Short mmCIF file of C-alpha atoms in Angstrom, two decimals:
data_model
loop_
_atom_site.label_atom_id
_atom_site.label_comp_id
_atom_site.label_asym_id
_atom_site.label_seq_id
_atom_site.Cartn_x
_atom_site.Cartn_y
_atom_site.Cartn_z
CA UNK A 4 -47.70 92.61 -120.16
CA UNK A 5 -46.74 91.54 -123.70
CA UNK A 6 -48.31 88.43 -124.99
CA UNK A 7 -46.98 85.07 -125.82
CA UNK A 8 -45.19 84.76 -129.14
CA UNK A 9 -46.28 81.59 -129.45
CA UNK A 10 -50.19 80.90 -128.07
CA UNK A 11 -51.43 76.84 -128.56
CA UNK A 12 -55.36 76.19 -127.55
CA UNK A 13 -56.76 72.92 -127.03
CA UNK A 14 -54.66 71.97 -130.36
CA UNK A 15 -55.58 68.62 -132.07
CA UNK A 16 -54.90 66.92 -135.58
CA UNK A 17 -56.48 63.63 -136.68
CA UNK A 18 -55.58 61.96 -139.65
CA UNK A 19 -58.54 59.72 -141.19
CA UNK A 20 -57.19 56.00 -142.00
CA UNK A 21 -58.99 55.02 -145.30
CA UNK A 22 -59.06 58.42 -146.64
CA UNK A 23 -57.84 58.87 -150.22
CA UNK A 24 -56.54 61.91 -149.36
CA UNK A 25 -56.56 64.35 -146.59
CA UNK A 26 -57.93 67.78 -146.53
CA UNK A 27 -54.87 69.34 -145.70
CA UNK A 28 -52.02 67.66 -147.36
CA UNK A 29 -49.04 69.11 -148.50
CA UNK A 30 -48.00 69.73 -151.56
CA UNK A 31 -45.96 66.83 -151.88
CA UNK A 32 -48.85 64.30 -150.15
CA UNK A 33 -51.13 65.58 -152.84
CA UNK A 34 -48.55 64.32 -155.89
CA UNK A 35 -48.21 61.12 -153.95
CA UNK A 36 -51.19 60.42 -153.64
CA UNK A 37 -52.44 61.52 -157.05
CA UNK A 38 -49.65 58.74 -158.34
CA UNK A 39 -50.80 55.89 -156.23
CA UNK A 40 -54.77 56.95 -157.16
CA UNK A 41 -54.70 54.05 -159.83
CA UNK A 42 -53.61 51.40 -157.56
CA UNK A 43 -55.90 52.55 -154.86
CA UNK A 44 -58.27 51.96 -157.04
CA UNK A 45 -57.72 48.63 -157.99
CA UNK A 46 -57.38 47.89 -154.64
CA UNK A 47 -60.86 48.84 -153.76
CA UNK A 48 -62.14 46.80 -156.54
CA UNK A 49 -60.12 43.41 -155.22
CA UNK A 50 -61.08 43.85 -151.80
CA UNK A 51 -64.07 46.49 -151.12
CA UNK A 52 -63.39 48.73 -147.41
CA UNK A 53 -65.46 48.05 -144.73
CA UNK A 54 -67.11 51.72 -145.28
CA UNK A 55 -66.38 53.27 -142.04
CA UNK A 56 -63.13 55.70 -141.46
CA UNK A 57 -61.21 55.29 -138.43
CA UNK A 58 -59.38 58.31 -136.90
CA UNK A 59 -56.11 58.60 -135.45
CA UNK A 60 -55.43 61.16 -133.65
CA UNK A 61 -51.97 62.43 -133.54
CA UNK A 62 -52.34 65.46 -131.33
CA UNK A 63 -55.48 65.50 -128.87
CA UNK A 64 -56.18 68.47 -126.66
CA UNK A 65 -52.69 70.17 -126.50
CA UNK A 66 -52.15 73.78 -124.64
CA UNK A 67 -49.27 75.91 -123.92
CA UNK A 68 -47.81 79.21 -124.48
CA UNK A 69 -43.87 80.11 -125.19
CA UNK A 70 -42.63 83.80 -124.33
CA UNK A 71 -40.55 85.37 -126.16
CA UNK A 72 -36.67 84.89 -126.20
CA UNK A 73 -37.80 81.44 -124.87
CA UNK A 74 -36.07 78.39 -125.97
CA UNK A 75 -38.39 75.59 -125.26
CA UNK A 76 -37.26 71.66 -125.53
CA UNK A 77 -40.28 69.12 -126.79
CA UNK A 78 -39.19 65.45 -125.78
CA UNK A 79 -40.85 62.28 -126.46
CA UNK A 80 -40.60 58.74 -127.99
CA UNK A 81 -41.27 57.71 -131.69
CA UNK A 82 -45.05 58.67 -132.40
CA UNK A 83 -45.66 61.11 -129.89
CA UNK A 84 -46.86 63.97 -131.89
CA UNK A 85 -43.35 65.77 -131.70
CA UNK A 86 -43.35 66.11 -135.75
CA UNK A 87 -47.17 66.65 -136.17
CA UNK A 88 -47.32 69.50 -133.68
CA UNK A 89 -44.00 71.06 -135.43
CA UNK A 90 -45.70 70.78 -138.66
CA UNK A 91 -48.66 72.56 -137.30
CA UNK A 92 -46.32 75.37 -135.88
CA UNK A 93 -44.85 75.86 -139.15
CA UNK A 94 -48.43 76.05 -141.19
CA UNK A 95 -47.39 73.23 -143.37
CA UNK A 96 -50.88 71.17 -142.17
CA UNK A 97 -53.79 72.69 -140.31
CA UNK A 98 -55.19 71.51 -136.99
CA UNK A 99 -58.19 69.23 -136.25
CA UNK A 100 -59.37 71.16 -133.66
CA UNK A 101 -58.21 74.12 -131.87
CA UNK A 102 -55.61 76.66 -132.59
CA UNK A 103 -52.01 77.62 -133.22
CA UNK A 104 -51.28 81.55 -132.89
CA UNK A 105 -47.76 82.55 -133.92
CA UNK A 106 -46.86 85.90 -133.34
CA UNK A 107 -43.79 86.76 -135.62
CA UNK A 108 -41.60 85.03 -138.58
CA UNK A 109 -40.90 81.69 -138.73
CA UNK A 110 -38.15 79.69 -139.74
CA UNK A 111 -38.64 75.54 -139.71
CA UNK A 112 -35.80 73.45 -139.96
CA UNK A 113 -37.85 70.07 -139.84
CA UNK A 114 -36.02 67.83 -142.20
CA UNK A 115 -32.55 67.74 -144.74
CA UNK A 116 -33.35 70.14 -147.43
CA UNK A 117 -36.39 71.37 -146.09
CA UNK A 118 -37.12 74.65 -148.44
CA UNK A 119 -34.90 73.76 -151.01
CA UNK A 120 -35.14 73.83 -154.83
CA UNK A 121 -32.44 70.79 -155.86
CA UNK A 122 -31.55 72.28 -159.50
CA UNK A 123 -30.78 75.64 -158.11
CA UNK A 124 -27.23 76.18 -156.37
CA UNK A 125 -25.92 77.15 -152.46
CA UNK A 126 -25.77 80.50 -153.59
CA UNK A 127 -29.35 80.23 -155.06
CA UNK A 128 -31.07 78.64 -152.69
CA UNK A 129 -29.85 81.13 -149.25
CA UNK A 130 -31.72 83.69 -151.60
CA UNK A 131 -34.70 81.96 -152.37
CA UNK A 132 -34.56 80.89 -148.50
CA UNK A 133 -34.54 84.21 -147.35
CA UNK A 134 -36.90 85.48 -149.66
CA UNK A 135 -39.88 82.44 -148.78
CA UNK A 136 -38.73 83.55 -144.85
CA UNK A 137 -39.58 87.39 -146.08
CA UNK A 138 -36.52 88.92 -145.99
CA UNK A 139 -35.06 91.49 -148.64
CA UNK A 140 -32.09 91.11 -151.19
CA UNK A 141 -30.22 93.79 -149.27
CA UNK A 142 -30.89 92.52 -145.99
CA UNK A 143 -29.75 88.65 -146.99
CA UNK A 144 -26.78 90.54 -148.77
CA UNK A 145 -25.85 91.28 -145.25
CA UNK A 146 -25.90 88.17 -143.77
CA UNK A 147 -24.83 85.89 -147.06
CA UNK A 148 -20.91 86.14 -145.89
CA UNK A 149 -21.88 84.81 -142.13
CA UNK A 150 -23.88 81.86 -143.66
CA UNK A 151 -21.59 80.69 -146.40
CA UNK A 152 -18.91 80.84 -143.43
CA UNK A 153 -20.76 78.96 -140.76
CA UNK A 154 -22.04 76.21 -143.26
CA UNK A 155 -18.75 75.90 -144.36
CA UNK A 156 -19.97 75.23 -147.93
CA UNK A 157 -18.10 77.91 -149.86
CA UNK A 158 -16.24 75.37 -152.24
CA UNK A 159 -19.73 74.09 -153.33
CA UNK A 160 -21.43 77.55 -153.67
CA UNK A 161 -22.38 77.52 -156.87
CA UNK A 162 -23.18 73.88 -156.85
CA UNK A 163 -26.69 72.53 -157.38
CA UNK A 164 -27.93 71.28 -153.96
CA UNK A 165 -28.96 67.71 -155.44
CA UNK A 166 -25.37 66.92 -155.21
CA UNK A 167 -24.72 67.97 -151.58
CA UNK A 168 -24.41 65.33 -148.91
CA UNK A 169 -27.08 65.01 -146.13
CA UNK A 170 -24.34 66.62 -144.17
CA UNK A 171 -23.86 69.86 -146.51
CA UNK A 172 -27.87 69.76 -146.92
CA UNK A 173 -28.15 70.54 -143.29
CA UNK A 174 -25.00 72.92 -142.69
CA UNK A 175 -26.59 75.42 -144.98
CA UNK A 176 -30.44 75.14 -144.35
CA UNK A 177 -29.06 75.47 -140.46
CA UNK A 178 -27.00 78.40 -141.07
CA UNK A 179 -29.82 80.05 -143.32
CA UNK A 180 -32.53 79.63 -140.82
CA UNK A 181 -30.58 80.59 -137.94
CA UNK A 182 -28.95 83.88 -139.61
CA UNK A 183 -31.73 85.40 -141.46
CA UNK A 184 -33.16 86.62 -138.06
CA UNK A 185 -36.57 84.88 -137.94
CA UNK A 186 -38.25 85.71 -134.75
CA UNK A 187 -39.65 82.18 -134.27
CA UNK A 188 -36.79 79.09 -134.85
CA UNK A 189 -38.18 75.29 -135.06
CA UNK A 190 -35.40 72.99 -135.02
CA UNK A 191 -36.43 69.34 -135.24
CA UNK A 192 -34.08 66.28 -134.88
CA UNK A 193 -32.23 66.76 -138.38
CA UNK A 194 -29.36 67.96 -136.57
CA UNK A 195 -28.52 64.30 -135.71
CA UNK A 196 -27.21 64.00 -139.57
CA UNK A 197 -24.15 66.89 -138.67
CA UNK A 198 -21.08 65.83 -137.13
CA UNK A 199 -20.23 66.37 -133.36
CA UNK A 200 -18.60 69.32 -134.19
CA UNK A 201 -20.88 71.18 -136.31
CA UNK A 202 -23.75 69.89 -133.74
CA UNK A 203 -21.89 71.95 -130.95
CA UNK A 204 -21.74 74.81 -133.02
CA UNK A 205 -25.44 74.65 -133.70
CA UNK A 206 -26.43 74.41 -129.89
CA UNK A 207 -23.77 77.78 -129.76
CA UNK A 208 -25.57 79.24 -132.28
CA UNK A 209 -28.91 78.60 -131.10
CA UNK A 210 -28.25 80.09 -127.71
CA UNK A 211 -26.41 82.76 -128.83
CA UNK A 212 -29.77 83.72 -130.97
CA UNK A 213 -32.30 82.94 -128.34
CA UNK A 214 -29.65 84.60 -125.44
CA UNK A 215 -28.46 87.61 -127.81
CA UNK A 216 -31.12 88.64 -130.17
CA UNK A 217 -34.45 87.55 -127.87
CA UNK A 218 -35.75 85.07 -131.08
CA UNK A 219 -37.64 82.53 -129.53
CA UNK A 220 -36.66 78.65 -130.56
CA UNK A 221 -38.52 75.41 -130.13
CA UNK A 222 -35.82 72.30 -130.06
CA UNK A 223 -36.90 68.95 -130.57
CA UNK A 224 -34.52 65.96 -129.91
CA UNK A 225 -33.60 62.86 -128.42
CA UNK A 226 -30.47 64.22 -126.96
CA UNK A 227 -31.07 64.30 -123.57
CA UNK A 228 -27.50 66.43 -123.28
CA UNK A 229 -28.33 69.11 -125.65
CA UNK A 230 -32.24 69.32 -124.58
CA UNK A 231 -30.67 69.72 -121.21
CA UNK A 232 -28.23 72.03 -122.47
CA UNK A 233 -30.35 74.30 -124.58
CA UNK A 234 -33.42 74.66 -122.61
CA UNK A 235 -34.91 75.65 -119.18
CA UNK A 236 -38.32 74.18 -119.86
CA UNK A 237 -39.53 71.17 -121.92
CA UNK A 238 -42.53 69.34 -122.95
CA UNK A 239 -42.86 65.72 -122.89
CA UNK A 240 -45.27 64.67 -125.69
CA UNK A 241 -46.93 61.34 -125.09
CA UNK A 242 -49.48 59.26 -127.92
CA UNK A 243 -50.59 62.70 -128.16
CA UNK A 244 -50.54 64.45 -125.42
CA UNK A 245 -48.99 66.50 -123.01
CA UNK A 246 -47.55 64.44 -120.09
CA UNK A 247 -45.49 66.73 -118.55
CA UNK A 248 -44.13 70.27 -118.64
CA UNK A 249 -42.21 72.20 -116.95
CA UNK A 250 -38.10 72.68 -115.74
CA UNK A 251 -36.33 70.46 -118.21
CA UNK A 252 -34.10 68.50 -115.59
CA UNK A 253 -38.06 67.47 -114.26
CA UNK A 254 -39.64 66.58 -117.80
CA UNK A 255 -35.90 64.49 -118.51
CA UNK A 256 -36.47 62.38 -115.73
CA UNK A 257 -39.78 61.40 -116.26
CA UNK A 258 -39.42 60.85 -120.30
CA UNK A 259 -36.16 58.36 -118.62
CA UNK A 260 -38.41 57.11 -115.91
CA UNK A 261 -41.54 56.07 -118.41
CA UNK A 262 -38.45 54.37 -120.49
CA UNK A 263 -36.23 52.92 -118.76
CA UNK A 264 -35.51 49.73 -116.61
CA UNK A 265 -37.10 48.76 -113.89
CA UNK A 266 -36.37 50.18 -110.31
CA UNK A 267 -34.76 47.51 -108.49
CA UNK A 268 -31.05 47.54 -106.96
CA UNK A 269 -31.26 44.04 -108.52
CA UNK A 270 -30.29 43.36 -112.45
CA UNK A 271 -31.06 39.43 -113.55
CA UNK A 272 -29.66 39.12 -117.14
CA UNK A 273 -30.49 36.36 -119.40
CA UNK A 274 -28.85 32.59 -119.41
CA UNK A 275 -26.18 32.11 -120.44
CA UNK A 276 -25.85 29.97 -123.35
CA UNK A 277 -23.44 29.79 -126.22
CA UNK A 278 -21.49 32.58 -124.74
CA UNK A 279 -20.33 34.77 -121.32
CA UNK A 280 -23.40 37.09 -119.61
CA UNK A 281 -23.62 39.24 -116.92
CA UNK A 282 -26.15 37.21 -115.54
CA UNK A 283 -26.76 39.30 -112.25
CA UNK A 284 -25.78 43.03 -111.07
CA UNK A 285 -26.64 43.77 -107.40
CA UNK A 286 -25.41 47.26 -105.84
CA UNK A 287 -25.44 47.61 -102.17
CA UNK A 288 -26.15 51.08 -101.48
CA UNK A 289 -24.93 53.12 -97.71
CA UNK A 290 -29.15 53.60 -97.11
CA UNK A 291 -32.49 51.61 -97.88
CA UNK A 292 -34.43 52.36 -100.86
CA UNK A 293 -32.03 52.81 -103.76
CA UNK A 294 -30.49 55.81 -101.86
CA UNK A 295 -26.30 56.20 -101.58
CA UNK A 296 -25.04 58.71 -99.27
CA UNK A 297 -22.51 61.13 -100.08
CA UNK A 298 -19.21 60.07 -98.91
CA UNK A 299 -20.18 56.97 -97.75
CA UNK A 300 -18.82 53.05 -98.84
CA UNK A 301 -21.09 51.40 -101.96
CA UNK A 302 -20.53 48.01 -103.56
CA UNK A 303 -21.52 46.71 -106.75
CA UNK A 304 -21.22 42.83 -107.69
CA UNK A 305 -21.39 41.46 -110.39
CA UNK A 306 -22.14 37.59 -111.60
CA UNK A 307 -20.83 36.81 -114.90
CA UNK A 308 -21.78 33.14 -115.89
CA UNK A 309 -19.87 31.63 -118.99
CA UNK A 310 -20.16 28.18 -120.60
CA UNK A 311 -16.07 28.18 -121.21
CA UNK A 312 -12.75 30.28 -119.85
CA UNK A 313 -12.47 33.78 -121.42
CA UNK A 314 -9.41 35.38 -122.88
CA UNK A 315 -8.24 38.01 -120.90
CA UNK A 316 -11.88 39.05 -119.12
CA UNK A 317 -12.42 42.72 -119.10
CA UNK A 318 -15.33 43.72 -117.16
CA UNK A 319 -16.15 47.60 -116.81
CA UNK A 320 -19.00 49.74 -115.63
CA UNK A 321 -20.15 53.38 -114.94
CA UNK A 322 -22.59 55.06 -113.09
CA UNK A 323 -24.36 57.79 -115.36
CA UNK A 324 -26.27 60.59 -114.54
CA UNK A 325 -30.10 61.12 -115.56
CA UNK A 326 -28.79 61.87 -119.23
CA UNK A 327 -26.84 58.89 -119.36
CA UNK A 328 -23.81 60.93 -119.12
CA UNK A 329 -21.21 58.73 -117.54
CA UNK A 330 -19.75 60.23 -114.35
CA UNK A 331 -17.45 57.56 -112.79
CA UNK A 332 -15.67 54.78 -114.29
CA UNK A 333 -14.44 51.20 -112.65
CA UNK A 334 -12.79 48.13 -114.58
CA UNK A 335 -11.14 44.74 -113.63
CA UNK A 336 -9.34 42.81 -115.93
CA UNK A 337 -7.48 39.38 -116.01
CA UNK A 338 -3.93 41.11 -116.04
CA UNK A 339 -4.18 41.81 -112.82
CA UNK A 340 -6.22 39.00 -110.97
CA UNK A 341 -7.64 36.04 -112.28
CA UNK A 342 -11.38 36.36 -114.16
CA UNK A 343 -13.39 33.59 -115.16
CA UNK A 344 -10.70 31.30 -116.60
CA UNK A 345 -12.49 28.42 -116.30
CA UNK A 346 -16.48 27.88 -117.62
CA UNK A 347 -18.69 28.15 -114.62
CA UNK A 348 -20.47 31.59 -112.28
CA UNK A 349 -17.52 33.93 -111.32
CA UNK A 350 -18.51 37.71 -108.87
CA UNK A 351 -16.83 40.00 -109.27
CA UNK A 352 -16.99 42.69 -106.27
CA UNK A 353 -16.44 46.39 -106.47
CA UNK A 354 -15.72 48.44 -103.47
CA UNK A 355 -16.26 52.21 -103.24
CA UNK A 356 -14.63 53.48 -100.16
CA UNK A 357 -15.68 56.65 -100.45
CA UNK A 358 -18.74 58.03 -103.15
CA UNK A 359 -17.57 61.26 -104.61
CA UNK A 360 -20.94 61.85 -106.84
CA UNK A 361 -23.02 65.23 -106.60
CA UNK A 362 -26.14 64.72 -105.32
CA UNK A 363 -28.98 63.25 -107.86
CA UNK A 364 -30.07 60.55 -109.53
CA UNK A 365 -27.97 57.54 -111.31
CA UNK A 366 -27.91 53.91 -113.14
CA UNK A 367 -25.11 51.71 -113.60
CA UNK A 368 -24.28 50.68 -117.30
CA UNK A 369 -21.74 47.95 -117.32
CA UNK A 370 -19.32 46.14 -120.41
CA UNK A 371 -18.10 42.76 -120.56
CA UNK A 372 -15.34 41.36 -123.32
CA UNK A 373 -12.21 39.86 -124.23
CA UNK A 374 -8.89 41.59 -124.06
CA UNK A 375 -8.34 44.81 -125.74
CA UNK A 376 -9.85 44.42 -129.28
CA UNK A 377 -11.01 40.99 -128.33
CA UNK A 378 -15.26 40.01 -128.75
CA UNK A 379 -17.42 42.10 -126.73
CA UNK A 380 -19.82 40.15 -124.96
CA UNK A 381 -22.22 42.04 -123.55
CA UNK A 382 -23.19 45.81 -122.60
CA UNK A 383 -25.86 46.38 -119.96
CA UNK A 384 -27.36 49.82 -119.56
CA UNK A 385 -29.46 51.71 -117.05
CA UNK A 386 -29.57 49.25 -114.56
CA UNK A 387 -29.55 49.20 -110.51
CA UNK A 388 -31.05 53.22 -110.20
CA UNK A 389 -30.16 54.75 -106.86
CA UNK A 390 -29.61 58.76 -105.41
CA UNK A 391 -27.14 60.33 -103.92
CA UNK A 392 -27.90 62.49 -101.06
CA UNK A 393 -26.53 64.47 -98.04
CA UNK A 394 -27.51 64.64 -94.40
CA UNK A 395 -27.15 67.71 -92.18
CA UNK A 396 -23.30 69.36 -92.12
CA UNK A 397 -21.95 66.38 -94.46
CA UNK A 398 -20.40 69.20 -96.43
CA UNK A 399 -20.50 72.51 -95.50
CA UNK A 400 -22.22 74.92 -98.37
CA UNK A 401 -22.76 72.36 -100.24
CA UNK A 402 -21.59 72.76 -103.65
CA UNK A 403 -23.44 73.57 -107.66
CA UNK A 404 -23.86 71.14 -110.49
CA UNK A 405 -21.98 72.79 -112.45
CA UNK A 406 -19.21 72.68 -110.68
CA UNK A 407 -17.98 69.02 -110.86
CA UNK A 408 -19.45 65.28 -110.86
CA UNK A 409 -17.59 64.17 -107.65
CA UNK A 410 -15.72 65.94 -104.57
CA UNK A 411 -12.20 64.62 -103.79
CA UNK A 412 -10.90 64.77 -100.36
CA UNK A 413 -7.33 66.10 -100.33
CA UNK A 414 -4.98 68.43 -97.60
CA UNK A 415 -3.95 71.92 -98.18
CA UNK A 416 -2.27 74.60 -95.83
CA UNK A 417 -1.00 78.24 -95.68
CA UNK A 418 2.21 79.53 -94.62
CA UNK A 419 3.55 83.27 -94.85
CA UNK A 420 6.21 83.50 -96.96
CA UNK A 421 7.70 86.90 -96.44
#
């Protein structure tokens, strides 16, 4: 049995506060702090330390393996570790404690311009890019065409990359890292700076090299979506540590369920004062304990509470899956009934007749504002959780995920024709 490309044991980093400089700083933290040496300095001298360092520990006791042609998602909050343990991976700082065993080339795309020389050009830079990642002249020769096509950055080629935009920065250190074949991608959150489009093209890419060519890739974002779409297993980092791994639908609901709102069908907004809130959200669900069955009636009402009559009331929610994906969509607006034309506490009651949602887990996010392209007053997110779930023959077979967010009843029949 082949070994892990990717082996982590008992992996820890602590960084020392009070330290002038740390042991293993970059290249970079060592100018920086060389440059603020003088004013440190001074700063002793006016106020004297207390003596004693104190430690922060960043990572603490982290262990996992990652097979190769794995894509693996790491999820967490601001401050997790997500960034330290990446720049672990990619040997730009050494470990506290423990030990990081990477098994092939590595390519890190951790933030805009990461590898870059500004003075140099496009053209320039893919070389010196491929070269750092190991990679011959003739074999980047090969690849320079797909690159300069996918970052779509030929006008600029022979620009110096100190006048690209953030956005340019990170079409071509993408399309470098992911074309020059390194057997081991890191991909951190940059990707948020790219457009929608050239995001979706990334995800493509990356699962065309981890599906295609075996390369192994370790994804870190806070898109739910494209963790969910990328991966089959995640990591959910937490002040440190690991606090869950495993299928990345699992680790996505936790990382939602350790931040999101509380777990009552219940929502009590805040007062209203100068202007309209949706003071209270209750959803009356077909079974006790936050659970909906398929097929079955639901209601949601809402209170909306507003010191004086609003213009042409709009009031709106959804119910979104676990990635805050919305899956159904209900509105009610003044046009056709009267809303909250006079100050006072005004429900508004929405009927389901029949739930059409796949089975799983949902929250209600809900909008309140003038007419079309009038003041928005309020949004309210992740609110009133609740399941959807079938009993016995409710539907025969049963039906995938992936095949739609809600069934539709409807009639059909077969006749001979000739």
């Amino acid at each position: 049995m082949s070994k892990p490309i990717i082996s982590i044991e008992n992996l820890s980093k602590a960084y020392y506060i009070g330290r002038p400089m740390d042991e293993h700083a970059t290249f970079r933290e060592t100018l920086t702090g060389l440059a603020r040496a003088p004013f440190r300095r001074w700063r002793e001298q006016a106020a004297p330390a207390a003596g004693s360092e104190e430690a922060f520990w960043a990572l603490r006791d982290v262990s996992f393996e990652v097979n190769r042609g794995e894509v693996l998602g790491l999820i967490g909050r601001n401050g997790a570790g997500k960034s330290t343990l990446l720049k672990v991976l990619s040997r730009i700082t050494e470990p506290t404690e423990g030990r990081a065993v990477l098994r092939g080339r590595v390519a890190s795309l951790l933030e805009v311009g990461t590898g870059f020389h500004p003075e140099l050009t496009g053209r320039e830079n893919i070389y010196l890019n491929g070269s750092i990642l190991g990679m011959s002249r003739g074999e980047i020769q090969r690849k320079f065409d797909q690159i300069v096509a996918f970052s779509e950055i030929e006008q600029f080629l022979d620009t110096p990359v100190k006048r690209y935009s953030s956005g340019m920065y990170v079409r071509l250190a993408f399309a470098v890292a992911a074309h020059l074949e390194p057997e081991i991608l890191i991909i951190d959150e940059v990707l948020a700076v790219g457009d929608a489009q050239f995001q979706k093209r990334c995800l493509g890419k990356m699962q065309e090299v981890a599906s295609g060519h075996g390369r192994t890739v370790i994804f870190v974002s806070h898109n739910m979506q494209a963790i969910s779409t990328l991966t089959s297993r995640s990591i959910l980092l937490k002040k440190g540590r690991i606090a869950a791994a495993g299928p990345t639908a699992e680790v996505i609901t936790q990382y939602l369920e350790d931040n999101g709102a509380a777990h009552e069908l219940i929502y009590t907004g805040r007062p209203a004062d100068d202007a309209p809130r949706i003071t209270r959200v209750e959803l009356d669900t077909s079974e006790p304990g936050n659970v909906q069955r398929n097929g079955q009636p639901m209601r949601v009402m809402v209170d909306i509470t507003t010191p004086h009559p609003i213009n042409g009331a709009r009031l709106s929610f959804h119910a979104c899956n676990n990635l805050g994906e919305p899956q159904i969509y209900f509105w009610a607006h003044d046009s056709e009934r009267p809303i909250c034309r006079e100050a006072g506490t005004h429900r508004i009651t929405f009927t389901i007749p029949k739930l059409r949602l796949y089975l799983g887990n949902y929250t209600l996010r809900l909008h309140l504002k003038e007419y079309a392209g009038g003041r928005i007053f309020e949004d309210v997110e992740g609110v009133c959780p609740f399941e959807v779930v079938m009993y016995g023959q409710d539907r025969e077979g049963g039906w995938h995920r992936n095949q739609c967010a809600y069934l539709e009843d409807g009639a059909w029949q077969a006749d001979r024709v000739a």
